[in-house]
Amino acid sequence: MQDTNTLVQIEKAVLSSIIFSPSNFEDVSSILKSTDFFVPSHRILFQIIQECEKLELPFDEQILLQRSAGRINENELIEIASTNPIANIPAYTQEIKAASIRRSLRDLANTLREQSFDNTRNPQEIMDLLERELSDISLENIARSNFQSSRELVLETIKHLEELKSRGNEILTGLTTGFQELNMITTGFNKGDLIIIGARPSMGKTALVLNIAQNILNSQAGVAIFSLEMPATQLILRMLSSLTSIPLHALRRGDLTENEWSDLTLYSDSLAQKELFIDDGSMLNIAQLRSKLRRLKRHNPNVGIAIVDYLQLMIGDRNQGRQIEVSDISRGLKTLARELEIPIIALSQLSRSLDSRDDKRPILSDLRDSGAIEQDADMILFLYRDDVYKKHEDKQRLARLKKEGKEKDFKAEYQERESEPAEIIIAKNRNGETRTIHVQFNKRFTRFEEKAKDRIYSQNTETKIEEDKGVSLDVEEITNMITKL
């Protein structure tokens, strides 16, 4: 760690290099902000240089002094400008950034020390402050310039294609959803993707995402679930009902036959061996989620996906409108998915206005609270079950007929059945087509299941892929050619 005098000289050298050669400004400004400078006058000078750059003014001493309006001493500006420029600007810039981060950490430590001695402060508030501030400091440490050369990008792409070639006919490039047709269209849930699953209440959002989680666990990847609506024990009961085909109501009562107890023991042991992590704490904000997931991923690298149930229950900055809050949460989830290189699934409420339409199948504009969700998401799936509306409409119609004394005229449109048709509507797919997938929902076991025709479709498609395999890509030859450039 350099001393203060050395840091001051480094800051002068970087500023002098910008004044001497304005083209250096772009490299420096991609990493530093004015607040990263230690000396107050250096911060002011960098701000003035930023203003000149926006106004397309030269960085000469006269203009800088004029625009400083007395905020910088003329002798000090002359001293900075006369400092010998440096050649290794990137290294010096990183030194300034590192010193800035260390100052931020020291300031945070002092703040925490003061507040920890304040008995009027809630400890949870102090911990929340720590989470937020550390998150902000961590994000500041990420360089803002992320350009990659075409050579790097092509090599990376060829490497990816080589991996795909080695898999043969495997359709997945990401984690399996467990639904063959959905896998075919999406190639699975891929690293860095934000997937939104939206539906009106009672459609089975949580059931669907738990089914997907089970399928991912079976593929030997770890799953993290943030359940803001339902206790963790209820999620486990639902998963066990789906796995064992024991009705959920029987599990809740513990009313099981000997065979069911045997099955429950078997599947419970199997589930206990999986890398499933559930956080059912409420009042979760994006900074807390980010910190928890980073920590979990650090200690459990095999965690391959995170699930948030559900997005609108997360809290944001209460000083902002709800739309801005949800936008910040949505953007934060997308950023975190890219940072940790895992897909993140977020369940979402839909606007109740869709219930007034004749066709109640959701569309993108039904996403509640923010249009930013649609913008940030790589994939948006809607869940729709017509029987939910039929059952509700039957109840309303029967109540109305009873009031009129005409209940004998009632004829139910909804027929109770063990398995009901359901639709998974792919409304947005950044890297593929949109389509509606028809599945069945088994209410007794809270389980979504593929129809037989979907399995046949999948097998036929895989056969077609085998037949269409014609031109092969000589990956090794292309890679060798590029590395020689």
Tab-separated table of N, CA and C in Angstrom, residues 98-153:
chain	number	residue	atom	x	y	z
A	98	ALA	N	-7.937	1.502	-6.399
A	98	ALA	CA	-7.749	0.650	-5.219
A	98	ALA	C	-7.714	1.483	-3.944
A	99	ALA	N	-7.038	2.627	-4.006
A	99	ALA	CA	-6.975	3.505	-2.832
A	99	ALA	C	-8.362	4.039	-2.480
A	100	SER	N	-9.148	4.341	-3.500
A	100	SER	CA	-10.516	4.825	-3.281
A	100	SER	C	-11.371	3.764	-2.595
A	101	ILE	N	-11.244	2.519	-3.029
A	101	ILE	CA	-12.017	1.425	-2.424
A	101	ILE	C	-11.599	1.220	-0.971
A	102	ARG	N	-10.280	1.297	-0.712
A	102	ARG	CA	-9.820	1.148	0.676
A	102	ARG	C	-10.385	2.248	1.568
A	103	ARG	N	-10.456	3.478	1.051
A	103	ARG	CA	-11.039	4.575	1.841
A	103	ARG	C	-12.513	4.312	2.128
A	104	SER	N	-13.217	3.818	1.121
A	104	SER	CA	-14.644	3.512	1.303
A	104	SER	C	-14.841	2.443	2.370
A	105	LEU	N	-13.974	1.431	2.367
A	105	LEU	CA	-14.074	0.360	3.366
A	105	LEU	C	-13.773	0.883	4.764
A	106	ARG	N	-12.779	1.786	4.859
A	106	ARG	CA	-12.469	2.364	6.175
A	106	ARG	C	-13.627	3.219	6.672
A	107	ASP	N	-14.218	4.005	5.769
A	107	ASP	CA	-15.369	4.835	6.154
A	107	ASP	C	-16.528	3.969	6.626
A	108	LEU	N	-16.760	2.866	5.906
A	108	LEU	CA	-17.847	1.960	6.285
A	108	LEU	C	-17.573	1.332	7.648
A	109	ALA	N	-16.324	0.939	7.886
A	109	ALA	CA	-15.968	0.337	9.177
A	109	ALA	C	-16.200	1.323	10.317
A	110	ASN	N	-15.838	2.593	10.093
A	110	ASN	CA	-16.052	3.610	11.128
A	110	ASN	C	-17.536	3.839	11.387
A	111	THR	N	-18.319	3.867	10.292
A	111	THR	CA	-19.769	4.048	10.444
A	111	THR	C	-20.384	2.899	11.224
A	112	LEU	N	-19.987	1.682	10.892
A	112	LEU	CA	-20.518	0.507	11.590
A	112	LEU	C	-20.116	0.517	13.060
A	113	ARG	N	-18.906	0.931	13.332
A	113	ARG	CA	-18.445	0.996	14.723
A	113	ARG	C	-19.299	1.981	15.521
A	114	GLU	N	-19.543	3.161	14.944
A	114	GLU	CA	-20.358	4.167	15.630
A	114	GLU	C	-21.776	3.659	15.870
A	115	GLN	N	-22.373	3.072	14.833
A	115	GLN	CA	-23.765	2.647	14.950
A	115	GLN	C	-23.923	1.427	15.851
A	116	SER	N	-22.890	0.587	15.930
A	116	SER	CA	-22.986	-0.598	16.790
A	116	SER	C	-23.018	-0.224	18.268
A	117	PHE	N	-22.496	0.975	18.599
A	117	PHE	CA	-22.536	1.446	19.985
A	117	PHE	C	-23.807	2.242	20.285
A	118	ASP	N	-24.624	2.458	19.249
A	118	ASP	CA	-25.890	3.184	19.430
A	118	ASP	C	-26.989	2.181	19.765
A	119	ASN	N	-27.371	2.124	21.032
A	119	ASN	CA	-28.356	1.131	21.481
A	119	ASN	C	-29.759	1.400	20.959
A	120	THR	N	-29.975	2.577	20.363
A	120	THR	CA	-31.305	2.873	19.817
A	120	THR	C	-31.484	2.295	18.416
A	121	ARG	N	-30.379	1.875	17.788
A	121	ARG	CA	-30.457	1.340	16.432
A	121	ARG	C	-30.780	-0.143	16.455
A	122	ASN	N	-31.679	-0.542	15.546
A	122	ASN	CA	-32.005	-1.954	15.382
A	122	ASN	C	-30.822	-2.660	14.709
A	123	PRO	N	-30.325	-3.761	15.296
A	123	PRO	CA	-29.182	-4.463	14.684
A	123	PRO	C	-29.436	-4.873	13.236
A	124	GLN	N	-30.700	-5.216	12.917
A	124	GLN	CA	-31.008	-5.620	11.547
A	124	GLN	C	-30.798	-4.461	10.580
A	125	GLU	N	-31.125	-3.232	11.020
A	125	GLU	CA	-30.914	-2.056	10.175
A	125	GLU	C	-29.425	-1.865	9.885
A	126	ILE	N	-28.602	-2.108	10.913
A	126	ILE	CA	-27.150	-1.958	10.734
A	126	ILE	C	-26.629	-3.006	9.755
A	127	MET	N	-27.129	-4.239	9.886
A	127	MET	CA	-26.704	-5.300	8.964
A	127	MET	C	-27.168	-5.010	7.541
A	128	ASP	N	-28.386	-4.458	7.404
A	128	ASP	CA	-28.875	-4.089	6.070
A	128	ASP	C	-27.991	-3.013	5.452
A	129	LEU	N	-27.585	-2.047	6.300
A	129	LEU	CA	-26.691	-0.989	5.824
A	129	LEU	C	-25.378	-1.585	5.328
A	130	LEU	N	-24.842	-2.534	6.094
A	130	LEU	CA	-23.592	-3.190	5.704
A	130	LEU	C	-23.743	-3.896	4.362
A	131	GLU	N	-24.859	-4.626	4.191
A	131	GLU	CA	-25.113	-5.345	2.932
A	131	GLU	C	-25.137	-4.370	1.760
A	132	ARG	N	-25.882	-3.262	1.921
A	132	ARG	CA	-26.032	-2.296	0.827
A	132	ARG	C	-24.702	-1.642	0.479
A	133	GLU	N	-23.994	-1.180	1.512
A	133	GLU	CA	-22.747	-0.458	1.260
A	133	GLU	C	-21.678	-1.361	0.648
A	134	LEU	N	-21.568	-2.582	1.161
A	134	LEU	CA	-20.588	-3.515	0.591
A	134	LEU	C	-20.924	-3.846	-0.856
A	135	SER	N	-22.227	-3.971	-1.125
A	135	SER	CA	-22.656	-4.255	-2.493
A	135	SER	C	-22.268	-3.111	-3.421
A	136	ASP	N	-22.489	-1.868	-2.960
A	136	ASP	CA	-22.142	-0.703	-3.779
A	136	ASP	C	-20.636	-0.629	-4.023
A	137	ILE	N	-19.855	-0.889	-2.968
A	137	ILE	CA	-18.396	-0.851	-3.111
A	137	ILE	C	-17.930	-1.935	-4.072
A	138	SER	N	-18.540	-3.112	-3.957
A	138	SER	CA	-18.169	-4.223	-4.836
A	138	SER	C	-18.463	-3.889	-6.287
A	139	LEU	N	-19.633	-3.296	-6.545
A	139	LEU	CA	-19.981	-2.927	-7.917
A	139	LEU	C	-19.035	-1.856	-8.453
A	140	GLU	N	-18.576	-0.954	-7.565
A	140	GLU	CA	-17.640	0.082	-7.986
A	140	GLU	C	-16.298	-0.508	-8.409
A	141	ASN	N	-16.000	-1.692	-7.905
A	141	ASN	CA	-14.714	-2.322	-8.203
A	141	ASN	C	-14.698	-2.985	-9.571
A	142	ILE	N	-15.897	-3.070	-10.192
A	142	ILE	CA	-15.984	-3.673	-11.519
A	142	ILE	C	-15.680	-2.612	-12.573
A	143	ALA	N	-14.683	-2.847	-13.377
A	143	ALA	CA	-14.326	-1.870	-14.409
A	143	ALA	C	-15.493	-1.647	-15.347
A	144	ARG	N	-15.634	-0.368	-15.772
A	144	ARG	CA	-16.776	-0.047	-16.620
A	144	ARG	C	-16.491	-0.268	-18.102
A	145	SER	N	-15.281	-0.602	-18.426
A	145	SER	CA	-14.942	-0.892	-19.816
A	145	SER	C	-14.803	-2.395	-19.993
A	146	ASN	N	-15.687	-2.987	-20.795
A	146	ASN	CA	-15.700	-4.439	-20.942
A	146	ASN	C	-15.525	-4.869	-22.394
A	147	PHE	N	-14.821	-4.066	-23.176
A	147	PHE	CA	-14.621	-4.423	-24.574
A	147	PHE	C	-13.741	-5.660	-24.695
A	148	GLN	N	-14.117	-6.531	-25.626
A	148	GLN	CA	-13.288	-7.677	-25.977
A	148	GLN	C	-12.991	-7.593	-27.466
A	149	SER	N	-11.806	-8.007	-27.841
A	149	SER	CA	-11.437	-7.961	-29.251
A	149	SER	C	-12.166	-9.059	-30.014
A	150	SER	N	-12.246	-8.882	-31.328
A	150	SER	CA	-12.903	-9.894	-32.157
A	150	SER	C	-12.172	-11.229	-32.046
A	151	ARG	N	-10.849	-11.174	-31.901
A	151	ARG	CA	-10.066	-12.406	-31.773
A	151	ARG	C	-10.493	-13.179	-30.524
A	152	GLU	N	-10.605	-12.465	-29.390
A	152	GLU	CA	-11.027	-13.111	-28.141
A	152	GLU	C	-12.431	-13.685	-28.272
A	153	LEU	N	-13.317	-12.889	-28.869
A	153	LEU	CA	-14.712	-13.307	-28.976
A	153	LEU	C	-14.873	-14.516	-29.889
